[in-house]
Amino acid sequence: GTAALIWNEIIREKVTNFIMNQSKEQRILNFVLQNAVRGDPCSVVDTIDKYCSQKEWAMNVGNEKGLILDKTVEEANPSVALELGTYCGYSAVRISRLLKAGARLLTVEFNPEFAAIAKQMIEFAGVQDKVKLLEGPSEKIIPQLKKKYEVDTLDFVFLDHWKDRYTPDTILLQECSLLRKGSVLLADNVIFPGAPDFLNYVRKSPHFQCTNYPSHLEYMQVEDAMEKAVFLG
């Protein structure tokens, strides 16, 4: 699994970037613009999955773990949701298509190039009224959510950014009083590449009730899992 990722992410991508003079993320967006149906979020999600399973691997949540994400969002039925790690906008589009009327998703992306791609992806999918993209580091944006973005508490949080930020950002969400009793956290890639500190923190904390969902790394047969942590107050 590691060797395959190194091949896909480092060698093949660098060669392709050099030859085509554009990033993999731009290629994913272009494929969507050319092949998906404008204003149809399901078509956008399916088209990204098609590209990443057949052409180039990318760090979206993917179709297999996407079903776990869908089920968790549907059960939480959030009015206000937060995503940490927008990347190309795949999961933002995936989550937003399940939101009830009047609900909103705030999605945070540190990389300005990824944020620019995601903005176009979200607009093409027609979900820009439900999704607000916040560009910057999560540790700076989380403390601004209440005053600047008028968030009382978060009903659902999807963690899919830097794995070493999972634990400090979860603690920050608690310190900023952004979690209420019943708030649902869902963390991706807790086995590969892995988030052992996060698993240790939420599983040992009396404030969380945890459920593990074994799965596979997106578009590969490499063992992975998602962890759901429900805040108990």
Coordinates of N, CA and C in Angstrom, one line a residue:
G1 N 0.8 -1.2 0.0 CA 0.0 0.0 0.0 C 0.8 1.2 0.0
T2 N 1.9 1.3 0.8 CA 2.7 2.5 0.9 C 3.5 2.6 -0.4
A3 N 4.0 1.5 -1.0 CA 4.7 1.6 -2.2 C 3.9 2.1 -3.3
A4 N 2.6 1.7 -3.4 CA 1.7 2.1 -4.4 C 1.4 3.6 -4.3
L5 N 1.3 4.1 -3.0 CA 1.0 5.5 -2.8 C 2.2 6.4 -3.2
I6 N 3.4 5.9 -2.9 CA 4.6 6.6 -3.3 C 4.7 6.7 -4.8
W7 N 4.4 5.6 -5.5 CA 4.4 5.6 -6.9 C 3.4 6.6 -7.5
N8 N 2.2 6.5 -7.0 CA 1.1 7.3 -7.5 C 1.3 8.8 -7.2
E9 N 1.7 9.1 -6.0 CA 1.7 10.5 -5.5 C 3.0 11.2 -5.9
I10 N 4.1 10.5 -5.9 CA 5.4 11.2 -6.1 C 5.8 11.1 -7.6
I11 N 6.0 9.8 -8.0 CA 6.7 9.6 -9.3 C 5.7 9.9 -10.5
R12 N 4.6 9.2 -10.5 CA 3.7 9.4 -11.7 C 3.2 10.8 -11.8
E13 N 2.8 11.3 -10.6 CA 2.2 12.7 -10.6 C 3.2 13.7 -11.1
K14 N 4.4 13.6 -10.6 CA 5.4 14.6 -11.0 C 5.7 14.6 -12.5
V15 N 5.8 13.4 -13.0 CA 6.0 13.2 -14.4 C 4.8 13.8 -15.2
T16 N 3.6 13.5 -14.8 CA 2.4 14.0 -15.5 C 2.3 15.5 -15.4
N17 N 2.6 16.0 -14.2 CA 2.6 17.5 -14.0 C 3.5 18.2 -15.0
F18 N 4.7 17.6 -15.1 CA 5.7 18.2 -16.0 C 5.3 18.1 -17.4
I19 N 4.8 17.0 -17.9 CA 4.4 16.8 -19.3 C 3.2 17.7 -19.6
M20 N 2.2 17.8 -18.7 CA 1.0 18.5 -19.0 C 1.0 19.9 -18.5
N21 N 2.0 20.3 -17.7 CA 2.1 21.6 -17.2 C 0.9 22.1 -16.4
Q22 N 0.3 21.2 -15.7 CA -0.8 21.5 -14.8 C -0.9 20.5 -13.6
S23 N -1.5 20.8 -12.5 CA -1.5 20.0 -11.4 C -2.6 18.9 -11.5
K24 N -2.4 17.8 -10.7 CA -3.4 16.7 -10.7 C -4.8 17.3 -10.4
E25 N -4.9 18.2 -9.4 CA -6.1 18.7 -9.0 C -6.8 19.5 -10.1
Q26 N -6.0 20.2 -10.9 CA -6.6 20.9 -12.1 C -7.1 19.9 -13.1
R27 N -6.4 18.8 -13.3 CA -6.9 17.7 -14.2 C -8.2 17.1 -13.7
I28 N -8.3 16.9 -12.4 CA -9.6 16.4 -11.9 C -10.7 17.4 -12.2
L29 N -10.5 18.7 -11.9 CA -11.5 19.7 -12.2 C -11.9 19.7 -13.6
N30 N -10.9 19.7 -14.5 CA -11.2 19.7 -15.9 C -12.0 18.5 -16.4
F31 N -11.7 17.4 -15.8 CA -12.4 16.1 -16.2 C -13.9 16.3 -15.8
V32 N -14.1 16.9 -14.6 CA -15.5 17.1 -14.1 C -16.2 18.1 -15.0
L33 N -15.5 19.2 -15.3 CA -16.2 20.2 -16.2 C -16.5 19.7 -17.5
Q34 N -15.8 18.7 -18.0 CA -16.0 18.2 -19.3 C -17.0 17.0 -19.3
N35 N -17.1 16.3 -18.2 CA -17.9 15.1 -18.2 C -19.1 15.0 -17.2
A36 N -19.1 15.8 -16.2 CA -20.2 15.8 -15.3 C -21.3 16.7 -15.7
V37 N -22.5 16.6 -15.1 CA -23.6 17.4 -15.4 C -23.6 18.6 -14.4
R38 N -23.6 19.8 -15.0 CA -23.6 21.0 -14.2 C -24.9 21.1 -13.3
G39 N -24.7 21.4 -12.0 CA -25.8 21.5 -11.1 C -26.3 20.2 -10.5
D40 N -25.6 19.1 -10.8 CA -25.9 17.8 -10.3 C -24.8 17.3 -9.4
P41 N -24.9 17.5 -8.1 CA -23.8 17.1 -7.2 C -23.5 15.6 -7.3
C42 N -24.5 14.7 -7.5 CA -24.3 13.3 -7.6 C -23.4 13.0 -8.8
S43 N -23.7 13.7 -9.9 CA -22.9 13.5 -11.1 C -21.4 13.9 -10.9
V44 N -21.3 15.0 -10.2 CA -19.9 15.5 -9.9 C -19.1 14.5 -9.0
V45 N -19.8 14.0 -8.0 CA -19.1 13.0 -7.1 C -18.8 11.7 -7.9
D46 N -19.7 11.2 -8.7 CA -19.5 10.0 -9.5 C -18.3 10.2 -10.5
T47 N -18.3 11.4 -11.1 CA -17.2 11.7 -12.1 C -15.9 11.8 -11.5
I48 N -15.8 12.4 -10.3 CA -14.5 12.4 -9.6 C -14.0 11.0 -9.2
D49 N -15.0 10.2 -8.7 CA -14.7 8.8 -8.4 C -14.2 8.0 -9.6
K50 N -14.8 8.3 -10.8 CA -14.4 7.6 -12.0 C -13.0 8.0 -12.4
Y51 N -12.7 9.3 -12.3 CA -11.3 9.8 -12.7 C -10.3 9.2 -11.7
C52 N -10.6 9.2 -10.4 CA -9.5 8.8 -9.4 C -9.4 7.3 -9.3
S53 N -10.4 6.5 -9.8 CA -10.2 5.1 -9.8 C -9.6 4.6 -11.1
Q54 N -9.8 5.3 -12.1 CA -9.3 4.8 -13.4 C -8.1 5.6 -13.9
K55 N -7.9 6.8 -13.5 CA -6.8 7.6 -14.1 C -5.7 8.0 -13.1
E56 N -6.0 8.7 -12.1 CA -5.0 9.1 -11.1 C -5.6 9.0 -9.7
W57 N -4.8 8.4 -8.8 CA -5.3 8.4 -7.4 C -5.3 9.8 -6.8
A58 N -6.2 10.0 -5.9 CA -6.3 11.3 -5.2 C -6.9 11.1 -3.8
M59 N -6.6 12.0 -2.9 CA -7.0 11.8 -1.5 C -8.4 12.3 -1.2
N60 N -9.4 12.0 -2.0 CA -10.8 12.2 -1.7 C -11.2 11.1 -0.7
V61 N -12.3 11.2 -0.1 CA -12.8 10.2 0.8 C -13.1 8.9 0.0
G62 N -13.5 9.1 -1.2 CA -13.8 8.0 -2.1 C -15.2 7.4 -2.0
N63 N -15.4 6.4 -2.9 CA -16.8 5.9 -3.0 C -17.1 4.9 -1.8
E64 N -16.2 4.1 -1.4 CA -16.4 3.1 -0.3 C -16.7 3.8 1.0
K65 N -15.7 4.6 1.4 CA -15.9 5.3 2.7 C -16.9 6.4 2.6
G66 N -17.2 6.9 1.3 CA -18.2 7.8 1.1 C -19.6 7.4 1.6
L67 N -19.8 6.1 1.5 CA -21.1 5.5 2.0 C -21.2 5.6 3.5
I68 N -20.1 5.5 4.2 CA -20.1 5.6 5.6 C -20.3 7.1 6.0
L69 N -19.7 8.0 5.2 CA -19.9 9.4 5.4 C -21.4 9.8 5.2
D70 N -21.9 9.3 4.1 CA -23.3 9.6 3.8 C -24.2 9.1 5.0
K71 N -24.0 7.9 5.4 CA -24.9 7.4 6.5 C -24.8 8.2 7.8
T72 N -23.5 8.6 8.1 CA -23.3 9.4 9.3 C -23.9 10.8 9.2
V73 N -23.8 11.4 8.0 CA -24.5 12.7 7.8 C -26.0 12.6 7.9
E74 N -26.5 11.6 7.3 CA -28.0 11.4 7.3 C -28.5 11.1 8.7
E75 N -27.7 10.4 9.5 CA -28.1 10.1 10.9 C -28.0 11.4 11.8
A76 N -27.0 12.2 11.5 CA -26.8 13.4 12.3 C -27.8 14.5 11.9
N77 N -28.2 14.5 10.6 CA -29.1 15.5 10.1 C -28.8 16.9 10.5
P78 N -27.5 17.3 10.2 CA -27.0 18.6 10.8 C -27.7 19.9 10.2
S79 N -27.8 20.9 11.1 CA -28.1 22.2 10.6 C -26.9 23.0 10.3
V80 N -25.8 22.7 11.1 CA -24.5 23.4 10.8 C -23.5 22.3 10.9
A81 N -22.7 22.2 9.8 CA -21.7 21.1 9.7 C -20.3 21.8 9.4
L82 N -19.2 21.2 9.8 CA -17.9 21.7 9.6 C -17.1 20.6 8.9
E83 N -16.3 20.9 7.9 CA -15.4 20.0 7.3 C -14.0 20.6 7.4
L84 N -13.0 19.8 7.9 CA -11.6 20.3 8.0 C -10.9 19.5 6.9
G85 N -10.4 20.3 5.9 CA -9.7 19.7 4.7 C -10.6 19.5 3.5
T86 N -10.8 20.6 2.8 CA -11.7 20.6 1.6 C -11.1 19.8 0.4
Y87 N -9.8 20.0 0.2 CA -9.0 19.5 -0.9 C -9.7 19.9 -2.2
C88 N -10.2 19.0 -3.1 CA -10.8 19.4 -4.3 C -12.3 19.7 -4.2
G89 N -12.9 19.5 -3.1 CA -14.3 19.8 -2.9 C -15.2 18.5 -3.0
Y90 N -14.6 17.4 -3.1 CA -15.4 16.1 -3.3 C -16.3 15.9 -2.1
S91 N -15.8 15.9 -0.9 CA -16.6 15.6 0.3 C -17.6 16.7 0.6
A92 N -17.2 18.0 0.3 CA -18.1 19.1 0.5 C -19.3 18.9 -0.4
V93 N -19.1 18.6 -1.6 CA -20.2 18.3 -2.5 C -21.0 17.1 -2.0
R94 N -20.3 16.1 -1.6 CA -21.0 14.9 -1.1 C -21.9 15.1 0.1
I95 N -21.3 15.9 1.0 CA -22.1 16.2 2.3 C -23.2 17.1 1.9
S96 N -23.0 18.2 1.1 CA -24.0 19.2 0.9 C -25.2 18.6 0.2
R97 N -25.1 17.6 -0.6 CA -26.2 17.1 -1.3 C -27.2 16.4 -0.4
L98 N -26.8 16.1 0.9 CA -27.6 15.4 1.8 C -28.2 16.4 2.9
L99 N -27.8 17.7 2.8 CA -28.2 18.6 3.8 C -29.7 19.0 3.6
K100 N -30.4 19.2 4.7 CA -31.8 19.6 4.7 C -31.8 21.1 4.3
A101 N -33.0 21.6 4.0 CA -33.2 23.0 3.6 C -32.8 23.9 4.7
G102 N -32.0 24.9 4.4 CA -31.6 25.9 5.4 C -30.3 25.5 6.2
A103 N -29.8 24.3 5.9 CA -28.6 23.8 6.6 C -27.4 24.3 5.8
R104 N -26.2 24.4 6.5 CA -25.0 24.9 5.8 C -23.8 24.1 6.3
L105 N -22.8 24.1 5.4 CA -21.6 23.4 5.6 C -20.4 24.5 5.5
L106 N -19.6 24.6 6.5 CA -18.4 25.4 6.5 C -17.2 24.4 6.2
T107 N -16.5 24.7 5.2 CA -15.4 23.8 4.9 C -14.1 24.6 4.8
V108 N -13.0 24.0 5.5 CA -11.8 24.8 5.7 C -10.6 24.1 4.9
E109 N -9.9 25.0 4.2 CA -8.8 24.5 3.4 C -7.6 25.4 3.6
F110 N -6.5 24.9 3.9 CA -5.3 25.6 4.1 C -4.5 26.0 2.8
N111 N -4.6 25.1 1.9 CA -3.8 25.3 0.6 C -4.6 26.1 -0.4
P112 N -4.1 27.3 -0.7 CA -4.9 28.2 -1.6 C -5.1 27.6 -3.0
E113 N -4.2 26.8 -3.5 CA -4.5 26.2 -4.8 C -5.6 25.2 -4.8
F114 N -5.7 24.4 -3.7 CA -6.8 23.4 -3.5 C -8.1 24.2 -3.3
A115 N -8.0 25.3 -2.6 CA -9.2 26.1 -2.3 C -9.8 26.7 -3.6
A116 N -8.9 27.1 -4.5 CA -9.4 27.7 -5.8 C -10.1 26.6 -6.6
I117 N -9.5 25.4 -6.6 CA -10.1 24.3 -7.3 C -11.5 23.9 -6.7
A118 N -11.5 23.8 -5.4 CA -12.7 23.4 -4.7 C -13.9 24.4 -4.9
K119 N -13.5 25.7 -4.9 CA -14.5 26.7 -5.1 C -15.2 26.5 -6.5
Q120 N -14.4 26.2 -7.5 CA -15.0 26.0 -8.8 C -15.8 24.7 -8.9
M121 N -15.4 23.7 -8.1 CA -16.1 22.4 -8.1 C -17.4 22.5 -7.4
I122 N -17.4 23.3 -6.3 CA -18.6 23.5 -5.5 C -19.7 24.3 -6.3
E123 N -19.2 25.3 -7.1 CA -20.1 26.1 -7.9 C -20.6 25.3 -9.1
F124 N -19.8 24.5 -9.7 CA -20.2 23.6 -10.8 C -21.3 22.6 -10.4
A125 N -21.1 22.1 -9.1 CA -22.1 21.2 -8.6 C -23.4 21.8 -8.2
G126 N -23.4 23.2 -8.1 CA -24.6 23.9 -7.8 C -25.0 24.0 -6.3
V127 N -23.9 23.8 -5.4 CA -24.2 23.7 -4.0 C -23.6 24.9 -3.2
Q128 N -23.2 25.9 -4.0 CA -22.6 27.1 -3.4 C -23.4 27.8 -2.3
D129 N -24.7 27.7 -2.4 CA -25.6 28.3 -1.4 C -25.6 27.6 -0.1
K130 N -25.2 26.3 -0.1 CA -25.1 25.5 1.1 C -23.7 25.5 1.7
V131 N -22.7 25.8 0.9 CA -21.3 25.6 1.3 C -20.6 26.9 1.4
K132 N -19.9 27.1 2.5 CA -19.0 28.3 2.6 C -17.6 27.8 2.8
L133 N -16.7 28.2 1.8 CA -15.3 27.7 1.9 C -14.5 28.8 2.6
L134 N -13.8 28.3 3.7 CA -13.0 29.2 4.5 C -11.5 28.8 4.3
E135 N -10.7 29.8 3.8 CA -9.3 29.5 3.4 C -8.4 29.9 4.5
G136 N -7.6 29.0 5.0 CA -6.7 29.3 6.1 C -6.4 28.1 7.0
P137 N -5.5 28.2 8.0 CA -5.3 27.1 8.9 C -6.4 26.9 9.9
S138 N -6.7 25.6 10.1 CA -7.8 25.3 11.0 C -7.7 25.9 12.4
E139 N -6.5 25.9 12.9 CA -6.3 26.4 14.2 C -6.6 27.9 14.4
K140 N -6.6 28.6 13.3 CA -7.0 30.1 13.3 C -8.4 30.3 13.0
I141 N -9.0 29.4 12.2 CA -10.4 29.6 11.8 C -11.4 29.1 12.8
I142 N -11.0 28.0 13.5 CA -12.0 27.4 14.5 C -12.3 28.4 15.6
P143 N -11.4 29.2 16.2 CA -11.7 30.1 17.2 C -12.6 31.3 16.7
Q144 N -12.6 31.5 15.3 CA -13.4 32.6 14.7 C -14.8 32.2 14.4
L145 N -15.1 30.9 14.5 CA -16.4 30.4 14.0 C -17.6 31.0 14.7
K146 N -17.6 31.2 16.0 CA -18.7 31.8 16.7 C -19.0 33.3 16.3
K147 N -18.0 34.1 16.4 CA -18.2 35.5 16.2 C -18.2 35.9 14.7
K148 N -17.2 35.4 13.9 CA -17.1 35.8 12.5 C -18.1 35.1 11.6
Y149 N -18.4 33.8 11.9 CA -19.3 33.0 11.0 C -20.6 32.6 11.7
E150 N -20.9 33.2 12.8 CA -22.2 33.1 13.5 C -22.6 31.6 13.8
V151 N -21.6 30.8 14.2 CA -21.9 29.4 14.6 C -22.1 29.4 16.1
D152 N -23.2 28.8 16.5 CA -23.5 28.5 17.9 C -22.8 27.2 18.3
T153 N -23.3 26.1 17.8 CA -22.6 24.8 18.0 C -22.7 24.1 16.7
L154 N -21.8 23.1 16.5 CA -21.7 22.3 15.3 C -22.4 20.9 15.6
D155 N -23.2 20.6 14.6 CA -23.9 19.3 14.7 C -23.1 18.1 14.2
F156 N -22.3 18.4 13.2 CA -21.4 17.4 12.6 C -20.1 18.0 12.1
V157 N -19.0 17.2 12.4 CA -17.7 17.7 12.0 C -17.0 16.5 11.3
F158 N -16.5 16.8 10.1 CA -15.7 15.8 9.3 C -14.3 16.2 9.3
L159 N -13.4 15.3 9.9 CA -12.0 15.6 9.9 C -11.3 14.8 8.8
D160 N -10.7 15.5 7.9 CA -10.0 14.9 6.8 C -8.9 15.8 6.3
H161 N -8.2 16.5 7.3 CA -7.1 17.3 6.9 C -5.8 16.7 7.4
W162 N -4.8 17.5 7.8 CA -3.6 16.9 8.3 C -3.9 16.0 9.5
K163 N -3.4 14.8 9.5 CA -3.7 13.8 10.6 C -3.2 14.3 12.0
D164 N -2.1 15.0 12.0 CA -1.5 15.5 13.3 C -2.3 16.7 13.8
R165 N -3.3 17.2 13.0 CA -4.2 18.2 13.5 C -5.5 17.7 14.1
Y166 N -5.8 16.4 13.9 CA -7.0 15.8 14.4 C -7.2 16.1 15.9
T167 N -6.2 15.7 16.7 CA -6.4 15.8 18.2 C -6.4 17.3 18.6
P168 N -5.4 18.1 18.2 CA -5.5 19.5 18.7 C -6.7 20.3 18.2
D169 N -7.2 20.0 17.0 CA -8.4 20.7 16.6 C -9.7 20.2 17.3
T170 N -9.7 18.9 17.6 CA -10.8 18.4 18.4 C -10.8 19.0 19.8
I171 N -9.7 19.2 20.4 CA -9.6 19.9 21.7 C -10.0 21.3 21.6
L172 N -9.6 21.9 20.5 CA -9.9 23.3 20.2 C -11.4 23.5 20.0
L173 N -12.1 22.6 19.3 CA -13.5 22.6 19.2 C -14.2 22.6 20.6
Q174 N -13.6 21.8 21.5 CA -14.2 21.7 22.8 C -14.0 23.0 23.6
E175 N -12.7 23.5 23.5 CA -12.4 24.7 24.3 C -13.2 25.9 23.8
C176 N -13.5 25.9 22.5 CA -14.3 27.0 22.0 C -15.8 26.8 22.1
S177 N -16.2 25.8 22.8 CA -17.6 25.5 23.1 C -18.4 25.3 21.8
L178 N -17.8 24.7 20.8 CA -18.5 24.5 19.5 C -19.2 23.2 19.4
L179 N -18.9 22.3 20.4 CA -19.6 21.0 20.4 C -20.7 21.0 21.5
R180 N -21.8 20.4 21.2 CA -22.9 20.2 22.1 C -23.1 18.7 22.4
K181 N -23.9 18.4 23.3 CA -24.2 17.0 23.6 C -24.9 16.4 22.3
G182 N -24.3 15.4 21.7 CA -24.8 14.8 20.5 C -24.1 15.2 19.3
S183 N -23.2 16.2 19.3 CA -22.4 16.5 18.1 C -21.6 15.3 17.7
V184 N -21.6 15.1 16.4 CA -20.9 13.9 15.8 C -19.7 14.3 15.1
L185 N -18.6 13.7 15.4 CA -17.3 13.9 14.7 C -17.1 12.6 13.9
L186 N -16.6 12.7 12.7 CA -16.2 11.6 11.9 C -14.8 11.9 11.3
A187 N -13.9 11.0 11.6 CA -12.5 11.2 11.2 C -12.1 10.1 10.1
D188 N -11.5 10.6 9.0 CA -11.1 9.7 7.9 C -9.6 9.3 8.1
N189 N -9.2 8.2 7.5 CA -7.8 7.8 7.4 C -7.2 7.5 8.8
V190 N -8.0 7.0 9.7 CA -7.4 6.8 11.1 C -6.5 5.5 11.1
I191 N -6.5 4.7 10.1 CA -5.5 3.6 10.0 C -4.4 3.9 9.0
F192 N -4.8 4.3 7.8 CA -3.8 4.7 6.8 C -4.1 6.0 6.2
P193 N -3.2 7.0 6.3 CA -1.9 6.9 6.9 C -1.9 6.8 8.5
G194 N -3.1 7.0 9.1 CA -3.2 6.8 10.5 C -3.2 8.0 11.4
A195 N -4.1 8.0 12.4 CA -4.2 9.0 13.4 C -4.2 8.4 14.8
P196 N -3.1 7.8 15.2 CA -3.2 7.1 16.5 C -3.4 8.0 17.7
D197 N -2.9 9.2 17.7 CA -3.1 10.1 18.8 C -4.5 10.5 19.0
F198 N -5.2 10.7 17.8 CA -6.6 11.0 17.9 C -7.4 9.9 18.4
L199 N -7.2 8.6 17.9 CA -7.9 7.5 18.4 C -7.7 7.3 19.9
N200 N -6.5 7.5 20.4 CA -6.2 7.4 21.8 C -6.9 8.4 22.6
Y201 N -7.0 9.6 22.1 CA -7.6 10.7 22.8 C -9.1 10.5 22.9
V202 N -9.8 10.3 21.8 CA -11.3 10.2 21.8 C -11.8 8.9 22.5
R203 N -11.0 7.8 22.4 CA -11.4 6.6 23.0 C -11.3 6.5 24.5
K204 N -10.3 7.3 25.0 CA -10.0 7.3 26.4 C -10.8 8.5 27.1
S205 N -11.3 9.4 26.3 CA -12.0 10.5 26.9 C -13.4 10.1 27.3
P206 N -13.8 10.6 28.5 CA -15.2 10.3 29.0 C -16.2 11.2 28.3
H207 N -15.7 12.1 27.4 CA -16.7 13.0 26.7 C -17.1 12.5 25.3
F208 N -16.5 11.3 24.9 CA -16.9 10.8 23.6 C -17.3 9.4 23.6
Q209 N -18.2 9.0 22.8 CA -18.6 7.6 22.6 C -18.2 7.3 21.2
C210 N -17.4 6.3 21.0 CA -16.7 6.0 19.7 C -17.2 4.7 19.0
T211 N -17.2 4.8 17.7 CA -17.5 3.7 16.8 C -16.5 3.6 15.7
N212 N -15.9 2.5 15.4 CA -14.9 2.3 14.4 C -15.6 1.6 13.2
Y213 N -15.3 2.2 12.0 CA -15.9 1.6 10.7 C -14.7 1.2 9.8
P214 N -14.3 -0.1 9.9 CA -13.3 -0.6 9.0 C -13.6 -0.4 7.5
S215 N -12.7 -0.1 6.7 CA -12.9 0.1 5.3 C -11.5 0.0 4.6
H216 N -11.4 0.7 3.4 CA -10.2 0.6 2.7 C -9.8 2.1 2.2
L217 N -8.5 2.3 2.0 CA -8.0 3.5 1.5 C -8.7 3.8 0.2
E218 N -9.1 5.1 0.0 CA -9.8 5.4 -1.2 C -9.2 4.9 -2.5
Y219 N -10.0 4.2 -3.3 CA -9.6 3.7 -4.6 C -8.5 2.7 -4.6
M220 N -8.2 2.1 -3.4 CA -7.2 1.1 -3.3 C -7.6 0.0 -2.3
Q221 N -7.0 -1.2 -2.4 CA -7.3 -2.3 -1.4 C -6.3 -2.2 -0.3
V222 N -6.2 -1.1 0.4 CA -5.3 -0.9 1.5 C -6.2 -0.7 2.7
E223 N -6.0 -1.4 3.8 CA -6.9 -1.3 5.0 C -6.8 0.1 5.6
D224 N -8.0 0.6 5.9 CA -8.2 1.9 6.5 C -9.4 1.8 7.4
A225 N -9.8 2.9 8.0 CA -11.0 3.0 8.8 C -11.4 4.4 9.0
M226 N -12.7 4.6 9.4 CA -13.2 5.9 9.8 C -13.6 5.7 11.3
E227 N -13.5 6.8 12.1 CA -13.8 6.7 13.5 C -14.9 7.8 13.7
K228 N -16.0 7.3 14.3 CA -17.1 8.2 14.7 C -17.0 8.5 16.2
A229 N -17.0 9.7 16.6 CA -16.9 10.1 18.0 C -18.1 11.0 18.3
V230 N -19.1 10.6 19.1 CA -20.2 11.4 19.5 C -19.9 12.1 20.8
F231 N -20.1 13.4 20.8 CA -19.8 14.2 22.0 C -20.9 14.0 23.1
L232 N -20.5 13.7 24.3 CA -21.5 13.4 25.3 C -21.7 14.6 26.3
G233 N -20.9 15.6 26.0 CA -21.1 16.8 26.9 C -20.1 16.9 28.0

